[in-house]
Amino acid sequence: MVVCGDDGLAHRLAAELRGVYGEQVTLVVPPSERTARPPVVGRARAASAALLDRVVSAAVGARGGVPVAPVPSAAAGATVGEPVLEADALTEAVLAEAGVERAAALALVHDDDETNIRAALTARRLNPRLRLVLRLYNRRLGQHIEELLDQAAALASGGSGDAGREASTTVLSDADTAAPALAATALAGTSKVVQTEGLLLRAVERPLPADSGLHTLALLSVSDPSGVAGGDQEPRLLPDDEEVRGAAGRTAIVLEQVSSAGGPESAAPGRGAGVVSSLAFLFSRRLRWSLAGLVGCVLALAIALWAVTRIHPLRAFYLTLLDMFAIDDPALGAPLGRQLLQLLSALVGLLLLPVLLAAVLEALGTFRTATSLRKPPRGLGGHVVLLGLGKIGTRVLTRLRELNVPVVCVESDPEARGLATARRLRVPVVLGDVTQEGVLESAKIHRAQALLAVTSADTTNLEAALYARTVRPDLRVVLRLYDDDFATAVYRTLRAAYPNALTRSRSVTHLAAPAFAGAMLGRQVLGAVSVERQVLLFAAVDVDGHPMLEGRTVREAFRAGSWRVLALAGRTDTPDDHVLAKGDRVVLATTRTGLAALR
């Protein structure tokens, strides 16, 4: 495989392909990329050093021990083990020297869209069967490039189906790949997350469950008496039921579905939900309760009038309304009960008039400010506070709302690109500098379930996380940081300072590299989970044309040590007796050899 790039993503992607998937990789970089990092990283580290030192000091003072020291930064060219080719431009000669004509896949991850497109067109001409992965920021242009390059591959192969299926073009961007992982980390608290077909699945380590369900993915190796793993029993990927039952005392990796209180199941609108939602949009909660109380008073007065006068209930209700609006004749000569009820009805009418006026004014104001930003509701809780509505923040916001997770955004720029998305999704937004006191409090940080700091400034994200920790020491915090080594240092320091709180620091290159690597292996690869020195792949496969899947039940399609069906597209359950047929699309947990056999 060949990787071409001019920043940290290329090095991270090459390391991912080599270390996780065991692929042979050739790295093509500009001449200076092996010895120097982009200057912004150094500035970010220098600006954040004081903040980290304060955290270390706080940890030492609070715990009386020595916190974990940050890891020293490696050079950008620290990726070792793969051939590296230096070139100023991706010309046809450079691509040929890198071995594109014989390669299985090529990743073009330069920061410039035009450079990647030019190189992709040249590479497709050199090798029509090549699998291409491009990094483009223009998503609409990317869709057209995908269709163009796939069509060129099909024509170059003479229309043969094999070459057309093998060759594929996948266009990705940092925002589209990092945003789902950031959202999943905030919800699941782990990076071992697979997202597909509307499902959010999390791989966790736990003692072997009592039942041997289909979600047991691996059995970890048994430690020897000294506590070092790797004894007689090595890790076993995708064990069968008998092996699981006989593996008492071992730790297993199981797959569980991540759900939230505001998930799709609980957000499904029922009958009449549209009317309630419309009323909630037009009128405030206090005004709705006031109207409900007055309606109750009217009903009570009508019932009392019917009990006193024994007239028809509808006539009693009608007379009550007339008394409220003072358009009925006074009850002179009527029984005392009727006179008292008329006075009470008039009093309720006086109370009703200002409430009706307030409702009209509030509805008019709601319509007038429908295009403005919403403020966080008073009783909001269990939400995610999202800092930054730039390119990545907008994608994260969209992903969280797709999962029906309540969100409050904080943005300092009133012209940020994500404000239009927040307005369209009716998400509350707090405009202000997150480093200023009171801004996070306005976002209800003390009642939030997680903080997602994804602004473009590392120091802003770090400072916001530190301040949020003072408000809620147990708050789940996820930071987006530019550099992978710096993110590791921040994570270890915050973990030392707050051992009882969940902290995750993620660099964009760290989050984007697995998606690019999966695309280089094929469009069906969704992700990977490391199991000690081995790796489990997750893939989405069409059943049609697979003799080892089509016509078999889910249980019969299982191959111990090779693959296991986890889910079916469009279904919330996966029964063992379901017969896989043409048109089904399944999500598999598979080994490298199992995926090769399915191909």
Coordinates of C-alpha atoms in Angstrom, one line a residue:
M1 CA 0.0 0.0 0.0
V2 CA 1.1 3.6 -0.7
V3 CA 0.4 6.6 1.4
C4 CA 1.1 10.1 0.2
G5 CA 0.7 13.2 2.4
D6 CA 2.3 16.3 3.8
D7 CA 1.2 16.3 7.5
G8 CA 0.8 14.1 10.5
L9 CA -2.1 12.1 9.0
A10 CA 0.1 10.4 6.5
H11 CA 2.5 9.2 9.2
R12 CA -0.3 8.1 11.5
L13 CA -2.0 6.3 8.6
A14 CA 1.1 4.4 7.6
A15 CA 1.7 3.4 11.2
E16 CA -2.0 2.2 11.4
L17 CA -1.7 0.1 8.3
R18 CA 1.6 -1.5 9.4
G19 CA 0.9 -1.9 13.1
V20 CA -2.8 -2.9 13.2
Y21 CA -3.4 -4.5 9.8
G22 CA 0.1 -5.9 9.1
E23 CA 0.3 -4.3 5.6
Q24 CA 3.4 -3.4 3.6
V25 CA 3.4 0.4 3.2
T26 CA 5.4 2.9 1.2
L27 CA 5.3 6.5 2.5
V28 CA 5.6 9.4 0.1
V29 CA 6.3 12.8 1.8
P30 CA 7.8 16.2 0.9
P31 CA 11.5 16.4 1.7
S32 CA 11.1 18.3 5.0
E33 CA 8.4 16.1 6.4
R34 CA 10.7 13.5 7.9
T35 CA 12.4 16.0 10.3
A36 CA 10.0 18.8 11.0
R37 CA 6.5 19.2 12.3
P38 CA 4.1 22.0 11.3
P39 CA 4.9 25.1 13.3
V40 CA 1.4 25.3 14.9
V41 CA 2.1 22.2 17.0
G42 CA 5.1 23.8 18.7
R43 CA 3.1 26.9 19.4
A44 CA 0.3 24.9 20.9
R45 CA 2.6 23.0 23.1
A46 CA 4.4 26.1 24.3
A47 CA 1.1 27.9 25.1
S48 CA -0.3 24.9 27.0
A49 CA 2.8 24.0 29.0
A50 CA 1.8 26.3 31.9
L51 CA -1.7 24.8 32.1
L52 CA -0.3 21.3 32.2
D53 CA 2.2 22.3 34.9
R54 CA -0.6 23.6 37.0
V55 CA -2.5 20.3 36.7
V56 CA 0.6 18.4 37.7
S57 CA 1.1 20.5 40.7
A58 CA -2.5 20.2 41.7
A59 CA -2.3 16.4 41.4
V60 CA 0.8 16.2 43.5
G61 CA -0.7 18.4 46.2
A62 CA -4.1 16.7 46.3
R63 CA -2.9 13.1 46.2
G64 CA 0.5 13.3 47.8
G65 CA 2.2 11.4 45.0
V66 CA 3.9 11.9 41.7
P67 CA 1.6 12.1 38.7
V68 CA 2.3 10.3 35.4
A69 CA 4.7 12.3 33.4
P70 CA 3.8 13.4 29.9
V71 CA 5.4 11.5 27.1
P72 CA 8.1 13.3 25.2
S73 CA 7.1 14.3 21.7
A74 CA 8.4 12.3 18.9
A75 CA 9.5 13.8 15.6
A76 CA 7.0 13.8 12.8
G77 CA 9.0 11.4 10.9
A78 CA 9.2 8.9 13.7
T79 CA 7.2 6.4 11.8
V80 CA 9.6 3.6 11.2
G81 CA 9.6 0.3 9.5
E82 CA 8.2 1.3 6.1
P83 CA 10.1 2.6 3.0
V84 CA 9.9 6.4 2.7
L85 CA 10.1 8.2 -0.6
E86 CA 10.7 12.0 -0.6
A87 CA 9.3 14.0 -3.5
D88 CA 8.3 17.6 -4.0
A89 CA 5.3 16.8 -6.3
L90 CA 3.3 13.7 -7.0
T91 CA 4.2 13.3 -10.6
E92 CA 3.7 10.2 -12.7
A93 CA 7.3 9.2 -12.2
V94 CA 7.1 9.6 -8.5
L95 CA 4.0 7.4 -8.3
A96 CA 5.6 4.8 -10.5
E97 CA 8.7 4.7 -8.3
A98 CA 6.5 4.3 -5.2
G99 CA 5.0 1.2 -6.8
V100 CA 1.5 2.4 -7.6
E101 CA 1.3 0.1 -10.6
R102 CA 1.7 -3.0 -8.3
A103 CA 0.0 -1.6 -5.2
A104 CA -3.4 -2.7 -3.8
A105 CA -4.4 0.7 -2.5
L106 CA -3.2 4.3 -2.6
A107 CA -4.1 7.0 0.0
L108 CA -3.8 10.7 -1.0
V109 CA -4.0 12.7 2.2
H110 CA -2.4 16.0 1.3
D111 CA -3.9 19.1 2.7
D112 CA -4.6 20.5 -0.8
D113 CA -7.6 19.1 -2.7
E114 CA -6.2 19.9 -6.1
T115 CA -3.0 17.9 -5.4
N116 CA -5.0 14.9 -4.3
I117 CA -7.3 15.0 -7.3
R118 CA -4.4 15.3 -9.8
A119 CA -2.5 12.4 -8.3
A120 CA -5.7 10.3 -8.2
L121 CA -6.3 10.8 -11.9
T122 CA -2.7 9.8 -12.7
A123 CA -2.8 6.8 -10.4
R124 CA -6.0 5.5 -11.9
R125 CA -4.4 5.6 -15.3
L126 CA -1.4 3.8 -14.1
N127 CA -3.4 1.1 -12.3
P128 CA -7.1 0.7 -13.1
R129 CA -7.5 -1.9 -10.3
L130 CA -6.0 0.3 -7.7
R131 CA -8.2 1.1 -4.6
L132 CA -8.1 4.9 -4.1
V133 CA -8.7 6.8 -0.9
L134 CA -8.7 10.6 -1.1
R135 CA -8.8 13.3 1.5
L136 CA -11.0 16.2 0.2
Y137 CA -12.7 19.0 2.1
N138 CA -15.3 19.7 -0.6
R139 CA -17.8 16.9 0.0
R140 CA -19.9 17.7 -3.1
L141 CA -16.9 17.6 -5.3
G142 CA -15.8 14.4 -3.6
Q143 CA -19.0 12.6 -4.7
H144 CA -18.4 13.5 -8.3
I145 CA -14.7 12.4 -8.1
E146 CA -15.8 9.1 -6.7
E147 CA -18.2 8.4 -9.6
L148 CA -15.7 9.6 -12.2
L149 CA -12.8 7.5 -11.0
D150 CA -14.9 4.4 -10.5
Q151 CA -16.3 4.8 -14.0
A152 CA -12.8 5.2 -15.4
A153 CA -11.8 2.0 -13.6
A154 CA -14.7 0.1 -15.1
L155 CA -14.0 1.3 -18.6
A156 CA -10.3 0.6 -18.3
S157 CA -11.0 -3.0 -17.3
G158 CA -13.2 -3.5 -20.3
G159 CA -16.4 -3.6 -18.3
S160 CA -15.4 -6.8 -16.4
G161 CA -17.2 -7.1 -13.1
D162 CA -14.2 -8.4 -11.1
A163 CA -12.1 -5.4 -11.7
G164 CA -14.9 -3.1 -11.2
R165 CA -15.7 -4.6 -7.8
E166 CA -12.1 -4.6 -6.8
A167 CA -11.3 -1.0 -7.7
S168 CA -13.1 1.6 -5.6
T169 CA -12.7 5.2 -4.8
T170 CA -13.5 6.6 -1.4
V171 CA -13.4 10.3 -0.5
L172 CA -13.0 11.2 3.2
S173 CA -12.4 14.3 5.1
D174 CA -11.0 15.0 8.6
A175 CA -14.3 16.4 9.8
D176 CA -16.4 13.6 8.5
T177 CA -14.2 10.9 10.0
A178 CA -13.2 12.5 13.3
A179 CA -16.7 13.8 14.2
P180 CA -18.4 10.4 14.7
A181 CA -15.5 9.2 16.8
L182 CA -15.6 12.3 19.0
A183 CA -19.4 11.9 19.5
A184 CA -19.1 8.2 20.2
T185 CA -16.3 8.8 22.7
A186 CA -18.4 11.4 24.6
L187 CA -21.3 8.9 24.8
A188 CA -19.5 5.6 25.2
G189 CA -16.4 6.7 27.0
T190 CA -14.1 4.5 24.8
S191 CA -12.5 4.6 21.4
K192 CA -13.3 1.0 20.7
V193 CA -16.6 1.9 19.0
V194 CA -18.1 0.7 15.7
Q195 CA -20.8 2.7 14.0
T196 CA -22.9 1.2 11.3
E197 CA -26.4 1.0 10.0
G198 CA -27.6 3.4 12.7
L199 CA -26.0 1.3 15.5
L200 CA -23.4 2.4 18.0
L201 CA -21.5 -0.6 19.3
R202 CA -18.9 -0.7 22.0
A203 CA -16.3 -3.3 22.6
V204 CA -15.6 -3.7 26.3
E205 CA -13.5 -6.1 28.5
R206 CA -15.2 -7.8 31.3
P207 CA -15.3 -11.2 33.1
L208 CA -16.8 -13.9 31.0
P209 CA -20.6 -13.5 31.0
A210 CA -22.8 -16.2 32.2
D211 CA -24.4 -16.7 28.8
S212 CA -22.5 -17.6 25.7
G213 CA -24.2 -15.1 23.4
L214 CA -23.2 -14.1 20.0
H215 CA -21.6 -10.9 21.3
T216 CA -18.5 -12.7 22.8
L217 CA -15.9 -11.6 20.4
A218 CA -12.6 -12.8 22.0
L219 CA -11.1 -14.5 25.0
L220 CA -8.0 -12.8 26.4
S221 CA -4.9 -14.7 27.3
V222 CA -4.5 -16.0 30.9
S223 CA -1.9 -14.3 33.0
D224 CA 0.7 -16.4 34.7
P225 CA 1.2 -16.1 38.5
S226 CA 3.5 -13.1 38.1
G227 CA 0.7 -11.2 36.4
V228 CA 2.2 -11.3 32.9
A229 CA -0.2 -12.1 30.1
G230 CA 0.6 -14.7 27.5
G231 CA 0.7 -18.0 29.3
D232 CA -0.3 -21.3 28.0
Q233 CA -3.8 -20.0 26.9
E234 CA -3.3 -17.5 24.1
P235 CA -6.0 -15.0 23.1
R236 CA -8.8 -16.6 21.1
L237 CA -10.7 -14.6 18.5
L238 CA -14.4 -15.4 17.8
P239 CA -14.6 -18.6 20.0
D240 CA -17.4 -21.0 19.6
D241 CA -20.0 -21.7 22.3
E242 CA -18.2 -24.8 23.7
E243 CA -15.0 -22.9 24.1
V244 CA -16.7 -20.0 25.8
R245 CA -18.4 -22.4 28.3
G246 CA -15.1 -24.0 29.1
A247 CA -13.2 -20.8 29.6
A248 CA -14.2 -20.0 33.2
G249 CA -12.0 -17.4 34.8
R250 CA -10.9 -15.7 31.6
T251 CA -11.7 -12.2 30.6
A252 CA -13.7 -11.7 27.4
I253 CA -14.2 -8.9 25.0
V254 CA -17.9 -8.5 24.4
L255 CA -19.9 -6.1 22.1
E256 CA -22.7 -4.1 23.5
Q257 CA -25.0 -1.5 22.0
V258 CA -24.6 2.1 23.3
S259 CA -27.9 3.8 24.0
S260 CA -28.9 7.0 25.8
A261 CA -31.9 8.2 27.6
G262 CA -32.7 10.4 24.7
G263 CA -32.1 7.7 22.1
P264 CA -34.2 6.9 19.1
E265 CA -36.4 4.5 20.9
S266 CA -37.5 7.1 23.5
A267 CA -37.7 9.9 20.9
A268 CA -40.2 8.1 18.7
P269 CA -43.2 10.4 18.5
G270 CA -46.5 9.0 19.6
R271 CA -50.0 10.0 18.7
G272 CA -50.6 13.6 19.5
A273 CA -46.9 14.3 20.0
G274 CA -46.9 16.9 17.2
V275 CA -49.5 19.0 19.0
V276 CA -47.6 18.9 22.3
S277 CA -44.4 19.8 20.5
S278 CA -46.0 22.7 18.8
L279 CA -47.4 24.1 22.0
A280 CA -44.0 23.7 23.7
F281 CA -42.4 25.6 20.8
L282 CA -44.9 28.5 21.0
F283 CA -45.4 28.9 24.8
S284 CA -43.1 28.7 27.7
R285 CA -43.6 26.1 30.4
R286 CA -44.8 28.6 33.0
L287 CA -47.4 30.0 30.6
R288 CA -48.6 26.5 29.7
W289 CA -49.2 25.7 33.4
S290 CA -51.0 29.0 33.9
L291 CA -53.4 28.2 31.0
A292 CA -53.9 24.7 32.3
G293 CA -54.8 26.0 35.7
L294 CA -57.3 28.5 34.4
V295 CA -58.9 25.8 32.2
G296 CA -59.2 23.7 35.3
C297 CA -60.9 26.5 37.2
V298 CA -63.4 27.0 34.4
L299 CA -64.3 23.3 34.4
A300 CA -64.7 23.3 38.2
L301 CA -67.0 26.3 38.1
A302 CA -69.1 24.7 35.4
I303 CA -69.5 21.6 37.4
A304 CA -70.4 23.5 40.5
L305 CA -73.0 25.5 38.6
W306 CA -74.5 22.3 37.3
A307 CA -74.6 20.9 40.9
V308 CA -76.3 24.0 42.3
T309 CA -78.9 24.7 39.5
R310 CA -79.3 21.1 38.0
I311 CA -79.4 22.6 34.5
H312 CA -77.9 20.8 31.5
P313 CA -74.0 20.4 31.8
L314 CA -73.4 22.1 28.5
R315 CA -75.7 25.0 29.5
A316 CA -73.8 25.3 32.8
F317 CA -70.5 25.5 30.9
Y318 CA -71.9 28.1 28.5
L319 CA -73.3 30.3 31.4
T320 CA -69.9 30.0 33.1
L321 CA -68.1 31.3 30.0
L322 CA -70.6 34.2 29.8
D323 CA -70.1 35.1 33.4
M324 CA -66.3 35.0 32.9
F325 CA -66.4 37.5 30.0
A326 CA -69.1 39.6 31.8
I327 CA -71.7 39.4 28.9
D328 CA -74.4 37.7 30.9
D329 CA -77.2 39.3 32.9
P330 CA -76.5 39.6 36.7
A331 CA -78.0 36.8 38.7
L332 CA -80.4 39.1 40.7
G333 CA -83.0 37.1 42.6
A334 CA -81.2 33.9 41.9
P335 CA -80.1 31.5 44.7
L336 CA -77.1 32.5 46.7
G337 CA -75.0 29.7 45.3
R338 CA -75.6 30.9 41.7
Q339 CA -74.7 34.5 42.7
L340 CA -71.4 33.3 44.3
L341 CA -70.5 31.2 41.3
Q342 CA -71.1 34.2 39.0
L343 CA -68.8 36.4 41.1
L344 CA -66.1 33.7 41.1
S345 CA -66.5 33.3 37.3
A346 CA -66.0 37.0 36.8
L347 CA -62.9 36.9 39.0
V348 CA -61.5 34.0 36.9
G349 CA -62.3 36.0 33.8
L350 CA -60.2 38.9 35.1
L351 CA -57.3 36.5 35.7
L352 CA -57.7 35.0 32.3
L353 CA -57.4 38.2 30.3
P354 CA -53.7 39.0 31.1
V355 CA -52.8 35.3 30.6
L356 CA -54.4 35.3 27.1
L357 CA -52.6 38.6 26.3
A358 CA -49.3 37.1 27.4
A359 CA -49.9 34.0 25.3
V360 CA -50.6 36.1 22.2
L361 CA -47.5 38.2 22.8
E362 CA -45.3 35.2 23.4
A363 CA -46.5 33.4 20.3
L364 CA -45.8 36.5 18.2
G365 CA -42.4 36.8 19.8
T366 CA -41.7 33.1 19.1
F367 CA -42.6 33.5 15.4
R368 CA -40.5 36.6 15.2
T369 CA -37.4 35.0 16.7
A370 CA -37.8 31.6 15.1
T371 CA -34.6 32.2 13.1
S372 CA -32.7 33.3 16.2
L373 CA -30.6 31.1 18.5
R374 CA -32.3 29.3 21.4
K375 CA -31.2 29.6 25.0
P376 CA -30.7 26.5 27.2
P377 CA -33.9 25.6 29.1
R378 CA -33.9 26.0 32.8
G379 CA -34.5 22.4 33.7
L380 CA -32.1 20.9 31.2
G381 CA -29.8 18.1 32.4
G382 CA -28.0 15.0 31.2
H383 CA -26.9 16.8 28.0
V384 CA -23.6 17.2 26.2
V385 CA -21.9 20.6 26.2
L386 CA -20.2 21.1 22.8
L387 CA -17.5 23.8 22.5
G388 CA -16.9 25.1 19.0
L389 CA -19.1 25.2 16.0
G390 CA -16.4 25.1 13.3
K391 CA -15.9 22.4 10.6
I392 CA -15.6 19.5 13.1
G393 CA -17.9 20.9 15.7
T394 CA -20.7 21.2 13.1
R395 CA -20.3 17.5 12.1
V396 CA -20.2 16.5 15.8
L397 CA -23.4 18.4 16.5
T398 CA -25.2 16.8 13.5
R399 CA -24.0 13.3 14.7
L400 CA -25.2 13.9 18.2
R401 CA -28.6 15.0 17.1
E402 CA -28.9 12.0 14.8
L403 CA -28.5 10.0 18.0
N404 CA -31.2 12.2 19.7
V405 CA -28.7 13.3 22.3
P406 CA -29.5 16.7 23.9
V407 CA -26.8 19.3 23.2
V408 CA -25.9 22.8 24.3
C409 CA -23.4 24.6 22.1
V410 CA -20.9 27.3 23.1
E411 CA -19.4 29.4 20.4
S412 CA -17.4 32.7 20.6
D413 CA -17.7 33.7 16.9
P414 CA -21.2 35.0 16.0
E415 CA -20.4 34.3 12.4
A416 CA -19.4 30.6 12.9
R417 CA -20.4 28.2 10.1
G418 CA -22.2 25.9 12.6
L419 CA -24.6 28.5 13.9
A420 CA -26.9 28.0 10.9
T421 CA -26.9 24.2 11.6
A422 CA -27.7 24.8 15.3
R423 CA -30.5 27.1 14.4
R424 CA -32.0 24.6 12.0
L425 CA -31.7 21.8 14.5
R426 CA -33.1 24.1 17.2
V427 CA -30.2 23.4 19.5
P428 CA -29.5 25.9 22.4
V429 CA -26.4 28.0 21.8
V430 CA -24.5 30.2 24.3
L431 CA -22.5 32.9 22.5
G432 CA -19.4 33.8 24.5
D433 CA -15.7 33.1 25.2
V434 CA -15.6 29.7 27.0
T435 CA -12.5 30.9 28.9
Q436 CA -14.6 33.6 30.6
E437 CA -16.3 33.0 33.9
G438 CA -20.0 32.2 33.7
V439 CA -20.1 31.0 30.1
L440 CA -20.0 27.3 30.9
E441 CA -22.4 27.9 33.8
S442 CA -24.9 29.3 31.2
A443 CA -24.5 26.0 29.3
K444 CA -25.6 24.1 32.5
I445 CA -22.2 22.4 32.8
H446 CA -23.0 21.4 36.4
R447 CA -25.9 19.2 35.1
A448 CA -24.3 17.9 31.9
Q449 CA -23.2 14.3 31.2
A450 CA -20.2 15.2 29.1
L451 CA -18.0 18.1 27.8
L452 CA -16.9 18.0 24.2
A453 CA -14.2 20.6 23.5
V454 CA -13.6 20.7 19.7
T455 CA -12.5 24.3 19.0
S456 CA -9.5 24.9 16.8
A457 CA -7.3 26.2 19.7
D458 CA -5.7 23.5 21.9
T459 CA -5.3 26.0 24.7
T460 CA -9.0 26.9 24.7
N461 CA -10.0 23.3 24.8
L462 CA -7.6 22.5 27.6
E463 CA -8.5 25.5 29.7
A464 CA -12.2 24.8 29.3
A465 CA -11.7 21.2 30.4
L466 CA -9.7 22.4 33.5
Y467 CA -12.4 24.9 34.4
A468 CA -15.2 22.3 33.9
R469 CA -13.3 20.0 36.3
T470 CA -13.5 22.6 39.0
V471 CA -17.3 22.7 38.6
R472 CA -17.8 19.0 38.1
P473 CA -14.8 16.9 39.1
D474 CA -16.6 13.7 37.8
L475 CA -17.6 15.2 34.4
R476 CA -16.7 13.1 31.3
V477 CA -14.4 15.3 29.2
V478 CA -13.4 14.7 25.6
L479 CA -10.8 17.1 24.1
R480 CA -9.9 17.5 20.4
L481 CA -6.2 18.3 20.2
Y482 CA -4.1 18.9 17.1
D483 CA -1.2 16.7 17.8
D484 CA -1.2 13.0 18.7
D485 CA 1.7 13.1 21.2
F486 CA 0.4 16.2 22.8
A487 CA -3.1 14.6 23.2
T488 CA -1.4 11.6 24.9
A489 CA 0.5 13.9 27.3
V490 CA -2.7 15.8 28.2
Y491 CA -4.6 12.6 28.7
R492 CA -2.0 11.1 31.1
T493 CA -1.7 14.3 33.1
L494 CA -5.5 14.8 33.5
R495 CA -5.9 11.1 34.4
A496 CA -3.2 11.6 37.2
A497 CA -4.9 14.7 38.5
Y498 CA -8.5 13.3 38.3
P499 CA -8.2 9.5 38.7
N500 CA -12.0 9.1 39.3
A501 CA -13.1 11.0 36.2
L502 CA -13.2 9.9 32.6
T503 CA -11.0 12.0 30.4
R504 CA -10.3 11.4 26.7
S505 CA -8.0 13.5 24.6
R506 CA -8.2 12.9 20.8
S507 CA -6.1 14.3 18.0
V508 CA -7.7 14.6 14.6
T509 CA -5.0 12.5 13.0
H510 CA -5.5 9.7 15.6
L511 CA -9.3 9.7 14.9
A512 CA -9.1 10.0 11.1
A513 CA -6.4 7.4 10.5
P514 CA -8.5 4.3 11.3
A515 CA -11.2 5.4 8.8
F516 CA -8.7 6.0 6.1
A517 CA -7.0 2.7 6.8
G518 CA -10.3 0.8 6.7
A519 CA -11.2 2.5 3.4
M520 CA -7.8 1.3 1.9
L521 CA -8.8 -2.3 2.9
G522 CA -12.1 -1.9 1.2
R523 CA -15.4 0.0 1.6
Q524 CA -16.9 -2.7 3.7
V525 CA -14.4 -2.4 6.5
L526 CA -16.0 -0.3 9.3
G527 CA -13.2 -0.4 11.9
A528 CA -10.9 -2.6 14.0
V529 CA -10.4 -3.5 17.7
S530 CA -7.0 -4.6 19.0
V531 CA -7.0 -7.8 21.0
E532 CA -3.5 -7.9 22.5
R533 CA -1.2 -8.6 19.5
Q534 CA -4.1 -9.5 17.2
V535 CA -6.9 -7.5 15.6
L536 CA -10.6 -8.0 15.0
L537 CA -12.1 -6.3 11.9
F538 CA -15.7 -5.2 11.6
A539 CA -17.1 -5.3 8.1
A540 CA -20.5 -4.7 6.4
V541 CA -21.0 -7.4 3.7
D542 CA -23.8 -7.9 1.2
V543 CA -25.0 -11.5 1.4
D544 CA -25.6 -11.8 -2.3
G545 CA -22.9 -13.9 -4.0
H546 CA -21.3 -15.4 -0.8
P547 CA -21.9 -19.1 -0.7
M548 CA -20.7 -19.2 2.9
L549 CA -23.4 -16.7 3.9
E550 CA -26.3 -16.9 1.4
G551 CA -29.0 -19.5 2.2
R552 CA -27.6 -20.2 5.7
T553 CA -29.0 -19.2 9.1
V554 CA -27.1 -16.8 11.3
R555 CA -25.9 -19.7 13.4
E556 CA -24.9 -21.8 10.5
A557 CA -23.0 -18.9 8.9
F558 CA -20.7 -18.6 12.0
R559 CA -17.1 -19.8 11.5
A560 CA -15.2 -20.1 14.8
G561 CA -11.9 -18.1 14.5
S562 CA -12.9 -16.6 11.2
W563 CA -16.2 -14.5 11.3
R564 CA -19.4 -14.1 13.1
V565 CA -22.6 -12.3 12.1
L566 CA -23.4 -9.5 14.6
A567 CA -26.3 -7.6 13.1
L568 CA -28.6 -7.3 10.0
A569 CA -29.2 -3.9 8.4
G570 CA -32.6 -2.6 9.1
R571 CA -33.3 -4.9 12.1
T572 CA -32.9 -4.3 15.8
D573 CA -32.5 -8.0 16.6
T574 CA -30.5 -10.8 15.0
P575 CA -32.3 -14.1 15.5
D576 CA -30.1 -17.3 15.2
D577 CA -32.7 -18.9 12.9
H578 CA -32.9 -16.1 10.4
V579 CA -31.9 -17.3 6.9
L580 CA -29.6 -15.0 5.1
A581 CA -30.9 -14.3 1.6
K582 CA -30.2 -12.1 -1.4
G583 CA -30.6 -8.4 -0.4
D584 CA -29.5 -8.8 3.2
R585 CA -26.6 -6.8 4.4
V586 CA -24.8 -8.1 7.5
V587 CA -22.3 -6.6 9.9
L588 CA -19.5 -9.1 10.7
A589 CA -16.8 -9.4 13.2
T590 CA -14.0 -11.1 11.4
T591 CA -10.3 -11.9 11.4
R592 CA -7.9 -10.9 8.6
T593 CA -7.9 -14.4 7.2
G594 CA -11.7 -14.6 7.5
L595 CA -12.2 -11.4 5.6
A596 CA -9.8 -12.6 2.9
A597 CA -11.9 -15.8 2.6
L598 CA -15.1 -13.9 2.3
R599 CA -13.6 -11.8 -0.5

